Tab-separated table of C-alpha atoms and ligand atoms in Angstrom:
chain	number	residue	atom	x	y	z
A	1	MET	CA	-33.980	-102.263	94.264
A	2	LYS	CA	-35.214	-98.856	95.414
A	3	ALA	CA	-38.594	-97.255	94.759
A	4	TYR	CA	-39.288	-93.625	93.789
A	5	ALA	CA	-42.561	-91.854	93.022
A	6	LEU	CA	-44.182	-88.719	91.682
A	7	LEU	CA	-46.713	-87.076	93.982
A	8	GLY	CA	-49.337	-84.738	92.513
A	9	TYR	CA	-52.747	-84.409	90.922
A	10	PRO	CA	-53.598	-84.944	88.103
A	11	LEU	CA	-50.686	-86.967	86.676
A	12	ALA	CA	-52.131	-88.589	83.547
A	13	HIS	CA	-50.155	-86.209	81.249
A	14	SER	CA	-46.841	-86.628	83.100
A	15	LEU	CA	-43.739	-87.892	81.312
A	16	SER	CA	-41.766	-88.132	84.565
A	17	PRO	CA	-42.163	-91.937	84.962
A	18	LYS	CA	-40.762	-92.502	81.445
A	19	LEU	CA	-37.963	-89.987	82.107
A	20	HIS	CA	-36.843	-91.611	85.368
A	21	GLN	CA	-37.119	-95.173	84.048
A	22	SER	CA	-34.841	-94.038	81.193
A	23	VAL	CA	-32.238	-92.777	83.677
A	24	PHE	CA	-32.374	-96.088	85.610
A	25	GLN	CA	-31.864	-97.922	82.322
A	26	ALA	CA	-28.956	-95.669	81.286
A	27	TRP	CA	-27.287	-96.147	84.677
A	28	ASP	CA	-28.136	-99.855	84.839
A	29	LEU	CA	-30.072	-99.497	88.102
A	30	PRO	CA	-32.872	-101.916	89.071
A	31	HIS	CA	-35.022	-99.159	90.618
A	32	VAL	CA	-38.672	-98.312	89.916
A	33	TYR	CA	-40.546	-94.974	89.642
A	34	PHE	CA	-44.325	-94.633	89.644
A	35	PRO	CA	-46.943	-91.843	89.632
A	36	TRP	CA	-49.079	-91.481	92.771
A	37	GLU	CA	-52.146	-89.255	92.431
A	38	ILE	CA	-53.483	-87.947	95.736
A	39	THR	CA	-55.891	-85.335	97.022
A	40	LEU	CA	-54.747	-82.692	99.518
A	41	SER	CA	-56.343	-84.531	102.466
A	42	GLN	CA	-54.300	-87.674	101.598
A	43	LEU	CA	-50.985	-85.783	101.655
A	44	PRO	CA	-49.976	-86.465	105.317
A	45	GLN	CA	-50.577	-90.244	105.078
A	46	ALA	CA	-48.885	-90.432	101.675
A	47	VAL	CA	-45.752	-88.696	102.990
A	48	GLU	CA	-45.529	-91.062	105.984
A	49	MET	CA	-45.984	-94.078	103.713
A	50	PHE	CA	-43.263	-92.699	101.409
A	51	ARG	CA	-40.962	-92.116	104.408
A	52	ARG	CA	-41.200	-95.827	105.277
A	53	ASN	CA	-40.998	-97.251	101.765
A	54	LEU	CA	-39.365	-94.925	99.242
A	55	ALA	CA	-35.802	-93.724	98.679
A	56	GLY	CA	-37.117	-90.447	97.279
A	57	PHE	CA	-39.950	-88.774	95.415
A	58	ASN	CA	-40.811	-85.863	93.162
A	59	VAL	CA	-43.577	-83.426	93.953
A	60	THR	CA	-45.576	-81.612	91.302
A	61	ALA	CA	-48.611	-79.310	91.120
A	62	PRO	CA	-50.467	-78.570	93.286
A	63	TYR	CA	-48.336	-79.720	96.272
A	64	LYS	CA	-44.911	-78.090	95.801
A	65	THR	CA	-45.507	-75.656	98.657
A	66	GLU	CA	-47.836	-77.748	100.841
A	67	ILE	CA	-45.265	-80.546	101.064
A	68	ILE	CA	-42.801	-78.335	102.965
A	69	SER	CA	-44.553	-78.658	106.340
A	70	TYR	CA	-44.199	-82.484	106.187
A	71	LEU	CA	-40.435	-82.504	105.544
A	72	ASP	CA	-37.614	-82.604	108.106
A	73	GLU	CA	-35.125	-80.371	106.328
A	74	LEU	CA	-34.877	-78.056	103.316
A	75	HIS	CA	-31.834	-77.815	101.088
A	76	LEU	CA	-30.866	-74.215	100.177
A	77	SER	CA	-32.339	-74.714	96.670
A	78	ALA	CA	-35.797	-75.347	98.177
A	79	GLU	CA	-35.447	-72.508	100.681
A	80	VAL	CA	-34.722	-70.049	97.882
A	81	TYR	CA	-37.913	-70.888	95.960
A	82	SER	CA	-39.987	-71.785	99.058
A	83	ALA	CA	-41.087	-74.787	97.000
A	84	VAL	CA	-39.988	-78.419	96.733
A	85	ASN	CA	-40.054	-80.664	93.671
A	86	THR	CA	-37.595	-83.347	94.853
A	87	VAL	CA	-37.395	-85.169	98.195
A	88	LYS	CA	-34.569	-87.450	99.289
A	89	ASN	CA	-35.132	-89.972	102.055
A	90	GLU	CA	-31.946	-90.030	104.152
A	91	GLY	CA	-32.624	-92.976	106.466
A	92	GLY	CA	-36.080	-91.715	107.472
A	93	LYS	CA	-35.177	-88.010	107.306
A	94	LEU	CA	-36.988	-86.325	104.400
A	95	VAL	CA	-34.930	-83.554	102.789
A	96	GLY	CA	-36.556	-81.226	100.231
A	97	TYR	CA	-34.776	-79.819	97.154
A	98	ASN	CA	-35.822	-77.735	94.166
A	99	THR	CA	-34.476	-78.406	90.675
A	100	ASP	CA	-37.120	-76.448	88.677
A	101	GLY	CA	-35.217	-73.137	88.561
A	102	PRO	CA	-32.061	-74.607	86.962
A	103	GLY	CA	-34.370	-76.555	84.609
A	104	PHE	CA	-36.046	-73.346	83.426
A	105	MET	CA	-32.690	-71.583	82.960
A	106	GLN	CA	-31.290	-74.561	81.031
A	107	GLY	CA	-34.134	-74.099	78.543
A	108	LEU	CA	-33.157	-70.443	78.040
A	109	ALA	CA	-29.473	-71.337	77.756
A	110	SER	CA	-30.234	-73.994	75.118
A	111	VAL	CA	-31.459	-71.252	72.757
A	112	GLY	CA	-28.811	-68.723	73.833
A	113	PHE	CA	-31.230	-66.262	75.464
A	114	GLN	CA	-29.560	-63.897	77.985
A	115	PRO	CA	-32.163	-62.350	80.347
A	116	ALA	CA	-30.060	-59.394	81.592
A	117	ASP	CA	-31.766	-56.052	80.809
A	118	LYS	CA	-34.498	-57.794	78.799
A	119	ARG	CA	-38.216	-57.262	79.316
A	120	ALA	CA	-40.135	-60.434	80.169
A	121	LEU	CA	-43.889	-61.075	80.258
A	122	ILE	CA	-44.784	-63.959	82.596
A	123	LEU	CA	-48.286	-65.408	82.220
A	124	GLY	CA	-49.613	-66.961	85.453
A	125	ALA	CA	-48.872	-66.483	89.149
A	126	GLY	CA	-48.610	-70.041	90.478
A	127	GLY	CA	-45.580	-72.042	91.612
A	128	ALA	CA	-43.890	-72.158	88.209
A	129	ALA	CA	-44.429	-68.412	87.609
A	130	ARG	CA	-42.791	-67.683	90.960
A	131	THR	CA	-39.727	-69.753	90.043
A	132	VAL	CA	-39.529	-68.117	86.607
A	133	ALA	CA	-39.914	-64.585	88.048
A	134	LEU	CA	-37.234	-65.260	90.658
A	135	GLU	CA	-34.765	-66.605	88.089
A	136	LEU	CA	-35.391	-63.826	85.562
A	137	ALA	CA	-35.236	-61.057	88.178
A	138	HIS	CA	-32.019	-62.563	89.544
A	139	GLN	CA	-30.547	-62.390	86.028
A	140	GLY	CA	-31.532	-58.725	85.679
A	141	ALA	CA	-34.662	-58.957	83.518
A	142	VAL	CA	-37.551	-56.520	84.010
A	143	CYS	CA	-40.661	-58.663	84.587
A	144	THR	CA	-44.389	-58.118	84.036
A	145	ILE	CA	-46.474	-60.729	85.853
A	146	ALA	CA	-49.913	-61.207	84.286
A	147	ALA	CA	-52.565	-63.222	86.111
A	148	ARG	CA	-56.329	-63.513	86.185
A	149	ASP	CA	-56.181	-63.031	89.962
A	150	VAL	CA	-54.028	-59.938	90.437
A	151	THR	CA	-53.616	-60.529	94.188
A	152	LYS	CA	-51.700	-63.737	93.356
A	153	ALA	CA	-49.486	-61.777	90.953
A	154	TYR	CA	-48.768	-59.254	93.736
A	155	ALA	CA	-47.833	-62.165	96.006
A	156	VAL	CA	-45.246	-63.268	93.395
A	157	GLN	CA	-43.930	-59.699	93.191
A	158	VAL	CA	-43.547	-59.456	96.983
A	159	PHE	CA	-41.888	-62.894	97.118
A	160	VAL	CA	-39.294	-61.897	94.510
A	161	GLU	CA	-38.682	-58.421	95.957
A	162	LYS	CA	-38.018	-59.952	99.379
A	163	LYS	CA	-35.207	-61.992	97.805
A	164	PHE	CA	-33.900	-59.239	95.490
A	165	ALA	CA	-34.675	-55.720	96.668
A	166	GLN	CA	-33.415	-54.326	93.344
A	167	ALA	CA	-35.764	-56.516	91.242
A	168	GLU	CA	-37.905	-54.638	88.711
A	169	LEU	CA	-41.388	-56.155	88.493
A	170	GLU	CA	-44.892	-54.987	87.654
A	171	VAL	CA	-48.231	-56.717	87.969
A	172	THR	CA	-51.188	-56.734	85.591
A	173	ASN	CA	-54.482	-58.461	84.927
A	174	ILE	CA	-53.988	-61.028	82.147
A	175	GLU	CA	-56.948	-59.475	80.284
A	176	ARG	CA	-55.347	-55.987	80.295
A	177	ILE	CA	-51.628	-56.523	79.660
A	178	PRO	CA	-49.784	-53.273	78.812
A	179	ARG	CA	-49.015	-53.101	75.074
A	180	ARG	CA	-45.285	-52.607	74.879
A	181	HIS	CA	-42.243	-54.451	73.589
A	182	TYR	CA	-41.450	-57.730	75.386
A	183	ASP	CA	-38.280	-59.676	74.534
A	184	LEU	CA	-39.484	-62.833	76.231
A	185	VAL	CA	-42.949	-64.289	76.909
A	186	VAL	CA	-43.227	-67.234	79.338
A	187	ASN	CA	-46.436	-69.213	79.683
A	188	ALA	CA	-46.684	-70.515	83.249
A	189	THR	CA	-50.405	-71.311	83.055
A	190	PRO	CA	-51.968	-74.636	81.960
A	191	VAL	CA	-53.743	-72.855	79.084
A	192	GLY	CA	-52.804	-74.904	76.018
A	193	MET	CA	-52.826	-78.389	77.581
A	194	GLY	CA	-55.369	-80.945	78.771
A	195	GLU	CA	-58.897	-79.558	78.659
A	196	LEU	CA	-57.442	-76.185	77.597
A	197	GLN	CA	-55.574	-77.630	74.587
A	198	GLY	CA	-56.123	-75.493	71.464
A	199	GLN	CA	-56.439	-72.291	73.557
A	200	SER	CA	-53.815	-69.597	74.047
A	201	PRO	CA	-53.367	-67.416	77.161
A	202	LEU	CA	-52.254	-64.443	74.993
A	203	GLN	CA	-53.745	-62.621	72.017
A	204	MET	CA	-51.582	-62.892	68.906
A	205	GLU	CA	-51.011	-59.131	68.543
A	206	TYR	CA	-48.816	-59.204	71.682
A	207	LEU	CA	-46.393	-61.541	69.914
A	208	GLN	CA	-45.206	-59.100	67.270
A	209	HIS	CA	-41.475	-58.367	67.742
A	210	VAL	CA	-41.113	-60.772	70.695
A	211	ASP	CA	-37.737	-62.537	70.426
A	212	LEU	CA	-38.525	-65.767	72.333
A	213	VAL	CA	-41.768	-67.418	73.468
A	214	TYR	CA	-41.206	-70.099	76.136
A	215	ASP	CA	-44.175	-72.313	76.978
A	216	LEU	CA	-43.563	-74.410	80.101
A	217	ILE	CA	-46.088	-76.913	78.751
A	218	TYR	CA	-44.397	-79.875	77.041
A	219	ASN	CA	-47.418	-81.983	76.104
A	220	PRO	CA	-48.539	-81.078	73.446
A	221	VAL	CA	-45.124	-80.261	72.024
A	222	ARG	CA	-46.505	-77.227	70.177
A	223	THR	CA	-49.295	-75.368	71.963
A	224	LYS	CA	-51.497	-72.793	70.250
A	225	LEU	CA	-49.343	-70.071	71.853
A	226	LEU	CA	-46.204	-71.560	70.281
A	227	ALA	CA	-47.913	-72.006	66.900
A	228	ASP	CA	-49.062	-68.342	67.019
A	229	ALA	CA	-45.537	-67.310	68.035
A	230	LEU	CA	-43.969	-69.147	65.094
A	231	ARG	CA	-46.435	-67.463	62.722
A	232	SER	CA	-45.420	-64.115	64.250
A	233	GLY	CA	-41.721	-64.770	63.562
A	234	CYS	CA	-40.678	-65.466	67.194
A	235	ARG	CA	-38.263	-68.145	68.334
A	236	ILE	CA	-39.987	-70.782	70.462
A	237	ILE	CA	-39.187	-73.350	73.129
A	238	ASN	CA	-41.466	-75.710	75.046
A	239	GLY	CA	-41.085	-77.130	78.575
A	240	LEU	CA	-39.521	-80.452	77.630
A	241	ARG	CA	-35.890	-79.467	78.250
A	242	MET	CA	-36.883	-77.947	81.594
A	243	LEU	CA	-38.602	-81.197	82.545
A	244	VAL	CA	-35.652	-83.360	81.522
A	245	HIS	CA	-33.040	-81.130	83.196
A	246	GLN	CA	-34.920	-80.974	86.519
A	247	GLY	CA	-35.511	-84.752	86.383
A	248	ILE	CA	-31.855	-85.579	85.783
A	249	GLN	CA	-30.844	-83.226	88.602
A	250	ALA	CA	-33.284	-85.088	90.895
A	251	GLN	CA	-31.604	-88.363	89.946
A	252	GLU	CA	-28.167	-86.855	90.620
A	253	ILE	CA	-29.382	-85.949	94.129
A	254	TRP	CA	-30.917	-89.384	94.775
A	255	GLN	CA	-28.131	-91.523	93.315
A	256	GLU	CA	-25.269	-89.171	94.303
A	257	GLN	CA	-23.953	-89.616	90.791
A	258	LYS	CA	-23.242	-87.020	88.080
A	259	ALA	CA	-24.951	-87.562	84.708
A	260	ASP	CA	-22.973	-87.448	81.455
A	261	SER	CA	-23.803	-84.326	79.470
A	262	SER	CA	-25.120	-86.523	76.613
A	263	LEU	CA	-27.844	-88.116	78.793
A	264	GLU	CA	-30.039	-84.992	78.722
A	265	ASP	CA	-30.153	-84.887	74.910
A	266	GLU	CA	-30.765	-88.640	74.678
A	267	ILE	CA	-33.742	-88.520	77.040
A	268	LEU	CA	-35.058	-85.334	75.425
A	269	GLU	CA	-35.120	-87.098	72.066
A	270	LEU	CA	-36.788	-90.174	73.532
A	271	LEU	CA	-39.545	-88.164	75.236
A	272	ALA	CA	-40.121	-85.976	72.174
A	273	LYS	CA	-40.725	-89.194	70.190
A	274	GLU	CA	-43.059	-90.430	72.944
A	275	ILE	CA	-45.217	-87.285	72.651
A	276	GLY	CA	-45.031	-87.451	68.870
B	1	NAP	P1	-50.156	-73.648	89.452
B	1	NAP	O1	-49.352	-73.388	90.663
B	1	NAP	O2	-51.459	-74.344	89.552
B	1	NAP	O3	-50.388	-72.201	88.722
B	1	NAP	C1	-51.111	-72.088	87.526
B	1	NAP	C2	-51.316	-70.618	87.177
B	1	NAP	O4	-52.064	-70.562	85.950
B	1	NAP	C3	-52.137	-69.844	88.220
B	1	NAP	O5	-51.731	-68.507	88.212
B	1	NAP	C4	-53.564	-69.956	87.628
B	1	NAP	O6	-54.424	-68.940	88.033
B	1	NAP	C5	-53.265	-69.803	86.167
B	1	NAP	N1	-54.350	-70.302	85.348
B	1	NAP	C6	-54.941	-71.523	85.429
B	1	NAP	N2	-55.917	-71.607	84.484
B	1	NAP	C7	-55.933	-70.410	83.846
B	1	NAP	C8	-56.741	-69.876	82.787
B	1	NAP	N3	-57.705	-70.603	82.223
B	1	NAP	N4	-56.480	-68.618	82.372
B	1	NAP	C9	-55.509	-67.876	82.930
B	1	NAP	N5	-54.703	-68.330	83.949
B	1	NAP	C10	-54.940	-69.578	84.384
B	1	NAP	O7	-49.322	-74.505	88.399
B	1	NAP	P2	-47.742	-74.455	88.165
B	1	NAP	O8	-47.084	-75.531	88.919
B	1	NAP	O9	-47.291	-73.056	88.336
B	1	NAP	O10	-47.658	-74.884	86.611
B	1	NAP	C11	-48.049	-73.993	85.591
B	1	NAP	C12	-47.753	-74.606	84.217
B	1	NAP	O11	-46.357	-74.834	84.076
B	1	NAP	C13	-48.424	-75.962	83.983
B	1	NAP	O12	-48.823	-76.033	82.645
B	1	NAP	C14	-47.318	-76.964	84.253
B	1	NAP	O13	-47.506	-78.169	83.527
B	1	NAP	C15	-46.122	-76.190	83.721
B	1	NAP	N6	-44.853	-76.625	84.376
B	1	NAP	C16	-43.923	-77.220	83.581
B	1	NAP	C17	-42.732	-77.638	84.133
B	1	NAP	C18	-41.700	-78.291	83.256
B	1	NAP	O14	-40.794	-78.961	83.789
B	1	NAP	N7	-41.764	-78.121	81.963
B	1	NAP	C19	-42.477	-77.443	85.504
B	1	NAP	C20	-43.452	-76.809	86.280
B	1	NAP	C21	-44.650	-76.409	85.692
B	1	NAP	P3	-55.390	-69.136	89.330
B	1	NAP	O15	-54.481	-69.110	90.523
B	1	NAP	O16	-56.301	-67.968	89.235
B	1	NAP	O17	-56.061	-70.469	89.153
């Protein structure tokens, strides 16, 4: 039996333990996966404890960048995003990976959205917004990054432009978003979940004529933003497929085994039922 964990804070809302236990069950593995909430000051000791006892772990907000300095090696996927969400323990050597970007793109692919030459509005400028901006810019979308702290949005812009000199990005305060046509709106803030459930990060008038609204939040299944988007005639998608895809990719890295294509849909259905 091997042990795996999720490192982050807070973790009460996380479906990752259920997701990974479902993969172990599907693959008939006796392994365990548990959430481990820590504060920033506990990070060094937690990583050393994990190095001695775990076969791997996931990392979530707010430690996806901080974790890097405690790892021995970064896979190319983690180097690209300068963030880690999956760590494999290779006999005491901790190797960091990132499976969030493919997870986000899988969500877009599942509804047939092609980002090339589209205009995207990204709400937030944290780790997820950076991954989203990088993926969309790479695919040729023109991105507006809206954040309450504009300096953080500029940091995302610089990060993306360093990777893709030809990327087209602009930055705005989330309270003063330019009124123009956006094909895609992505919520990469926590507004809509937890204590902010029932709130939306975007006024409804921005949603007119938007093709797709993608909320990275998966619990609740339908945030206020998504409900407003449906009322405005937009297509919608939440963050559940992204979560499941990145989780299955983490398992593929840990177990060195490829998942059947049906596993993603099975787990998606199971988790959707779990949330209700
Ligand atoms: P993060 O690094 O903490 O960034 C959060 C961003 O949201 C920051 O720009 C923050 O601004 C902004 N924000 C927070 N509260 C806000 C408010 N009240 N109004 C406006 N902006 C606000 O978190 P993250 O890792 O990027 O995650 C962001 C969201 O994506 C979370 O809801 C997370 O659950 C979701 N997510 C989902 C998946 C998935 O698999 N579905 C994967 C990753 C993330 P400040 O910097 O000013 O605080």
